[in-house]
Amino acid sequence: MAGPSARQIADDLRRRIDSGEIPPGGLMPSESEIITRYGTTKATVRETVNILRTEGRIVSRPGKGIFVRKFKRYDRHGSKRHLRSHRPAGTSPTQAETAQQDIRRELQLLGVATVPAPAEIAELLDVPTGTLLVRRRHLITLDGDPAQTANSYFIAEQVQGTRIARHEAIPGGVHAELASVLGRPLTEAREVFVARMPTPQETETLNLLPGTPVVELSRTIYAGEHAVEATSFLFDAGWHRFTYDVPMD
């Protein structure tokens, strides 16, 4: 009589992981233990491991074994994060949230350039395609892990000659600087999410484990009725949890 298939064994191991029988960070059963428990072969065990690894459930540590993937989540509170009354003065939303959650956040400015507006960004900013924009590119790490990228675009004629257009960090965040440059407050943020699997380049940039999806977020910042910034984010979905408080009546 044939033993269980790799898919059946993976289903049982997944159940044991979800129930906490094998906890996050816990050592998975060895190859020999799986063979004995399920009456299967080495080939089926390897297929089982590949299934769980592709799903992002387990990670291999050379010389130590295979472990249940341990997630640490950064809660991104989309409803209130842009309210200055909800964070210490002089801090950006991400700085404030990660500090509250005891997560070490580092922001690396990869480049600042003046570029023609791509069609999708031009639509967000309500300008003609090809309009000159200042683009600021960032990589954000959380506890040392690359966790998100952010490409922010500003209408060049509004920010040329300011710190936004120069390759330098902006203490307190770019939004306070932008409001100061424009001479009026920023009034609204609109965000649109798309979840998908990453491209090979995105997998490399974010050092993603197998089976990890990404969340692509397009954010538009408004000052009154006018769009003044558009940002394309890419989040490692294994690191982030998105929380929104939605009023109802």
Short mmCIF file of C-alpha atoms in Angstrom, two decimals:
data_model
loop_
_atom_site.label_atom_id
_atom_site.label_comp_id
_atom_site.label_asym_id
_atom_site.label_seq_id
_atom_site.Cartn_x
_atom_site.Cartn_y
_atom_site.Cartn_z
CA MET A 1 0.00 0.00 0.00
CA ALA A 2 1.41 3.38 -1.03
CA GLY A 3 2.19 5.89 1.69
CA PRO A 4 0.76 9.41 1.82
CA SER A 5 1.66 11.85 -0.94
CA ALA A 6 3.94 14.83 -0.44
CA ARG A 7 0.89 17.09 -0.55
CA GLN A 8 -0.84 15.08 2.20
CA ILE A 9 2.25 15.18 4.41
CA ALA A 10 2.64 18.91 3.78
CA ASP A 11 -1.01 19.42 4.77
CA ASP A 12 -0.43 17.64 8.07
CA LEU A 13 2.80 19.51 8.82
CA ARG A 14 1.06 22.79 7.96
CA ARG A 15 -1.71 21.88 10.43
CA ARG A 16 0.89 21.23 13.12
CA ILE A 17 2.51 24.60 12.38
CA ASP A 18 -0.81 26.49 12.43
CA SER A 19 -1.87 24.84 15.70
CA GLY A 20 1.40 25.84 17.37
CA GLU A 21 2.51 22.25 17.85
CA ILE A 22 5.61 23.30 15.89
CA PRO A 23 5.95 26.96 16.95
CA PRO A 24 7.40 29.91 15.00
CA GLY A 25 11.17 29.50 14.99
CA GLY A 26 10.78 25.84 15.97
CA LEU A 27 12.82 23.05 14.42
CA MET A 28 10.96 20.97 11.85
CA PRO A 29 11.07 17.16 12.05
CA SER A 30 14.15 15.71 10.41
CA GLU A 31 14.03 13.70 7.20
CA SER A 32 14.32 10.44 9.12
CA GLU A 33 11.56 11.47 11.56
CA ILE A 34 9.20 12.25 8.70
CA ILE A 35 9.99 8.94 6.98
CA THR A 36 9.26 7.03 10.21
CA ARG A 37 6.11 8.97 11.12
CA TYR A 38 4.48 8.88 7.69
CA GLY A 39 5.95 5.67 6.23
CA THR A 40 7.29 7.48 3.19
CA THR A 41 10.49 7.83 1.14
CA LYS A 42 13.34 10.34 0.99
CA ALA A 43 12.11 11.57 -2.38
CA THR A 44 8.65 12.29 -0.96
CA VAL A 45 10.14 14.06 2.05
CA ARG A 46 12.17 16.34 -0.23
CA GLU A 47 9.06 17.10 -2.28
CA THR A 48 7.18 17.88 0.95
CA VAL A 49 9.90 20.25 2.11
CA ASN A 50 9.87 22.01 -1.27
CA ILE A 51 6.11 22.53 -1.00
CA LEU A 52 6.38 24.18 2.43
CA ARG A 53 9.46 26.19 1.45
CA THR A 54 7.72 27.52 -1.68
CA GLU A 55 4.79 28.57 0.48
CA GLY A 56 7.18 30.52 2.70
CA ARG A 57 6.35 28.38 5.73
CA ILE A 58 9.86 27.14 6.49
CA VAL A 59 13.44 28.32 6.12
CA SER A 60 16.67 26.33 5.92
CA ARG A 61 19.71 27.19 8.03
CA PRO A 62 22.79 25.40 6.74
CA GLY A 63 24.27 23.09 9.34
CA LYS A 64 21.36 23.62 11.74
CA GLY A 65 18.24 22.28 10.07
CA ILE A 66 14.89 23.47 8.78
CA PHE A 67 12.82 25.84 10.92
CA VAL A 68 9.29 27.25 10.92
CA ARG A 69 9.47 30.76 9.56
CA LYS A 70 9.14 33.31 12.33
CA PHE A 71 7.31 36.49 11.38
CA LYS A 72 7.75 39.84 13.04
CA ARG A 73 5.11 42.26 11.83
CA TYR A 74 5.28 46.01 11.48
CA ASP A 75 1.75 47.40 11.92
CA ARG A 76 1.24 50.24 9.46
CA HIS A 77 -1.78 52.22 10.67
CA GLY A 78 -3.05 53.80 7.47
CA SER A 79 -5.96 55.73 8.97
CA LYS A 80 -4.01 57.95 11.37
CA ARG A 81 -0.34 57.75 10.47
CA HIS A 82 -0.31 61.09 8.62
CA LEU A 83 -1.88 63.03 11.51
CA ARG A 84 0.82 65.10 13.21
CA SER A 85 -1.22 64.99 16.42
CA HIS A 86 -0.60 61.22 16.57
CA ARG A 87 3.21 61.32 16.50
CA PRO A 88 6.09 63.20 18.16
CA ALA A 89 7.07 66.48 16.53
CA GLY A 90 9.83 66.19 13.94
CA THR A 91 9.21 62.52 13.14
CA SER A 92 7.84 60.90 10.02
CA PRO A 93 4.90 58.44 10.23
CA THR A 94 7.16 55.42 9.74
CA GLN A 95 9.70 56.70 12.28
CA ALA A 96 6.98 57.13 14.89
CA GLU A 97 5.30 53.77 14.25
CA THR A 98 8.48 51.70 14.25
CA ALA A 99 9.75 53.41 17.40
CA GLN A 100 6.48 52.60 19.17
CA GLN A 101 6.77 48.97 18.06
CA ASP A 102 10.43 48.61 19.06
CA ILE A 103 11.53 48.06 15.47
CA ARG A 104 14.83 49.49 14.24
CA ARG A 105 14.11 51.41 11.06
CA GLU A 106 16.75 52.79 8.72
CA LEU A 107 16.12 54.91 5.63
CA GLN A 108 18.64 54.80 2.79
CA LEU A 109 18.39 57.49 0.13
CA LEU A 110 19.36 55.74 -3.11
CA GLY A 111 19.14 58.70 -5.46
CA VAL A 112 17.50 61.99 -6.41
CA ALA A 113 16.95 62.89 -10.06
CA THR A 114 14.78 64.99 -12.35
CA VAL A 115 12.89 62.65 -14.69
CA PRO A 116 9.98 62.81 -17.16
CA ALA A 117 6.73 61.64 -15.59
CA PRO A 118 5.83 58.01 -16.37
CA ALA A 119 2.22 57.61 -17.47
CA GLU A 120 0.99 56.02 -14.23
CA ILE A 121 2.62 58.71 -12.06
CA ALA A 122 1.43 61.51 -14.34
CA GLU A 123 -2.12 60.24 -13.88
CA LEU A 124 -1.80 60.33 -10.10
CA LEU A 125 -0.41 63.87 -10.16
CA ASP A 126 -2.87 64.99 -12.85
CA VAL A 127 -0.09 66.31 -15.11
CA PRO A 128 0.77 65.46 -18.74
CA THR A 129 2.99 62.42 -19.30
CA GLY A 130 6.57 63.61 -19.62
CA THR A 131 6.20 66.54 -17.21
CA LEU A 132 9.48 67.00 -15.34
CA LEU A 133 9.36 65.52 -11.85
CA VAL A 134 11.86 65.22 -9.03
CA ARG A 135 12.15 61.56 -8.00
CA ARG A 136 13.51 60.48 -4.62
CA ARG A 137 14.31 56.76 -4.30
CA HIS A 138 14.58 55.06 -0.90
CA LEU A 139 15.21 51.64 0.59
CA ILE A 140 13.81 51.08 4.09
CA THR A 141 15.17 48.37 6.36
CA LEU A 142 13.44 47.02 9.48
CA ASP A 143 15.68 45.42 12.11
CA GLY A 144 18.35 45.24 9.41
CA ASP A 145 16.18 43.48 6.81
CA PRO A 146 15.29 45.22 3.53
CA ALA A 147 11.51 45.57 3.89
CA GLN A 148 10.26 48.20 1.46
CA THR A 149 11.21 50.49 -1.38
CA ALA A 150 9.71 53.91 -2.05
CA ASN A 151 9.93 56.06 -5.17
CA SER A 152 8.46 59.51 -4.51
CA TYR A 153 7.70 62.03 -7.26
CA PHE A 154 7.23 65.80 -6.96
CA ILE A 155 6.39 68.36 -9.63
CA ALA A 156 9.81 69.79 -10.46
CA GLU A 157 8.76 73.41 -10.89
CA GLN A 158 7.35 73.36 -7.35
CA VAL A 159 10.42 71.95 -5.58
CA GLN A 160 13.49 72.88 -7.63
CA GLY A 161 16.16 74.56 -5.50
CA THR A 162 14.80 73.04 -2.27
CA ARG A 163 16.12 70.16 -0.16
CA ILE A 164 13.56 67.91 -1.82
CA ALA A 165 15.45 68.23 -5.10
CA ARG A 166 18.87 67.63 -3.52
CA HIS A 167 20.53 64.35 -2.55
CA GLU A 168 20.27 64.86 1.19
CA ALA A 169 18.23 63.55 4.08
CA ILE A 170 15.36 65.74 5.29
CA PRO A 171 15.01 65.77 9.10
CA GLY A 172 11.40 65.39 10.15
CA GLY A 173 10.38 63.92 6.83
CA VAL A 174 9.67 65.20 3.36
CA HIS A 175 6.03 66.10 4.04
CA ALA A 176 6.85 68.85 6.53
CA GLU A 177 9.39 70.17 4.03
CA LEU A 178 6.88 70.00 1.17
CA ALA A 179 4.21 71.87 3.14
CA SER A 180 6.77 74.55 3.95
CA VAL A 181 7.86 74.85 0.30
CA LEU A 182 4.26 75.08 -0.93
CA GLY A 183 3.23 77.49 1.81
CA ARG A 184 0.07 75.51 2.55
CA PRO A 185 -0.77 72.36 4.51
CA LEU A 186 -1.04 68.86 3.12
CA THR A 187 -4.64 67.81 3.52
CA GLU A 188 -5.25 64.29 2.25
CA ALA A 189 -3.53 61.01 1.36
CA ARG A 190 -5.11 58.47 -0.99
CA GLU A 191 -3.70 54.93 -1.09
CA VAL A 192 -4.36 52.08 -3.50
CA PHE A 193 -3.04 48.54 -2.80
CA VAL A 194 -2.27 45.64 -5.11
CA ALA A 195 -0.94 42.31 -3.79
CA ARG A 196 1.09 40.18 -6.19
CA MET A 197 4.11 37.94 -6.50
CA PRO A 198 7.44 39.74 -6.97
CA THR A 199 9.62 39.94 -10.05
CA PRO A 200 13.12 38.38 -9.84
CA GLN A 201 14.65 41.85 -9.43
CA GLU A 202 12.24 42.73 -6.60
CA THR A 203 13.00 39.40 -4.91
CA GLU A 204 16.70 40.30 -5.00
CA THR A 205 16.23 43.90 -3.85
CA LEU A 206 14.10 42.93 -0.84
CA ASN A 207 15.93 39.63 -0.22
CA LEU A 208 12.59 37.84 -0.20
CA LEU A 209 12.20 34.26 0.95
CA PRO A 210 10.48 31.82 -1.43
CA GLY A 211 6.70 32.11 -1.45
CA THR A 212 6.69 35.70 -0.15
CA PRO A 213 4.32 38.05 -1.99
CA VAL A 214 4.70 41.80 -2.17
CA VAL A 215 2.20 44.61 -1.68
CA GLU A 216 2.42 47.45 -4.18
CA LEU A 217 0.97 50.69 -2.87
CA SER A 218 0.39 53.89 -4.84
CA ARG A 219 -0.05 56.93 -2.61
CA THR A 220 -1.07 60.41 -3.68
CA ILE A 221 -0.68 63.38 -1.33
CA TYR A 222 -2.90 66.42 -1.81
CA ALA A 223 -2.71 70.04 -0.73
CA GLY A 224 -6.33 71.10 -1.03
CA GLU A 225 -7.59 69.91 -4.42
CA HIS A 226 -4.14 69.58 -5.98
CA ALA A 227 -1.97 66.45 -6.01
CA VAL A 228 1.55 67.42 -4.93
CA GLU A 229 3.32 64.09 -4.39
CA ALA A 230 2.93 60.56 -5.73
CA THR A 231 4.82 57.62 -4.25
CA SER A 232 5.12 54.05 -5.44
CA PHE A 233 5.89 51.71 -2.53
CA LEU A 234 6.79 48.04 -2.63
CA PHE A 235 6.38 46.18 0.68
CA ASP A 236 7.66 42.78 1.75
CA ALA A 237 4.31 41.25 2.71
CA GLY A 238 6.05 39.03 5.27
CA TRP A 239 7.04 42.11 7.27
CA HIS A 240 3.94 44.30 7.06
CA ARG A 241 0.42 44.30 8.40
CA PHE A 242 -1.90 47.11 7.22
CA THR A 243 -4.49 48.44 9.65
CA TYR A 244 -7.32 50.86 8.84
CA ASP A 245 -10.07 52.26 11.03
CA VAL A 246 -13.12 52.75 8.82
CA PRO A 247 -16.06 54.83 10.10
CA MET A 248 -19.54 53.41 9.63
CA ASP A 249 -23.06 54.72 10.03
#
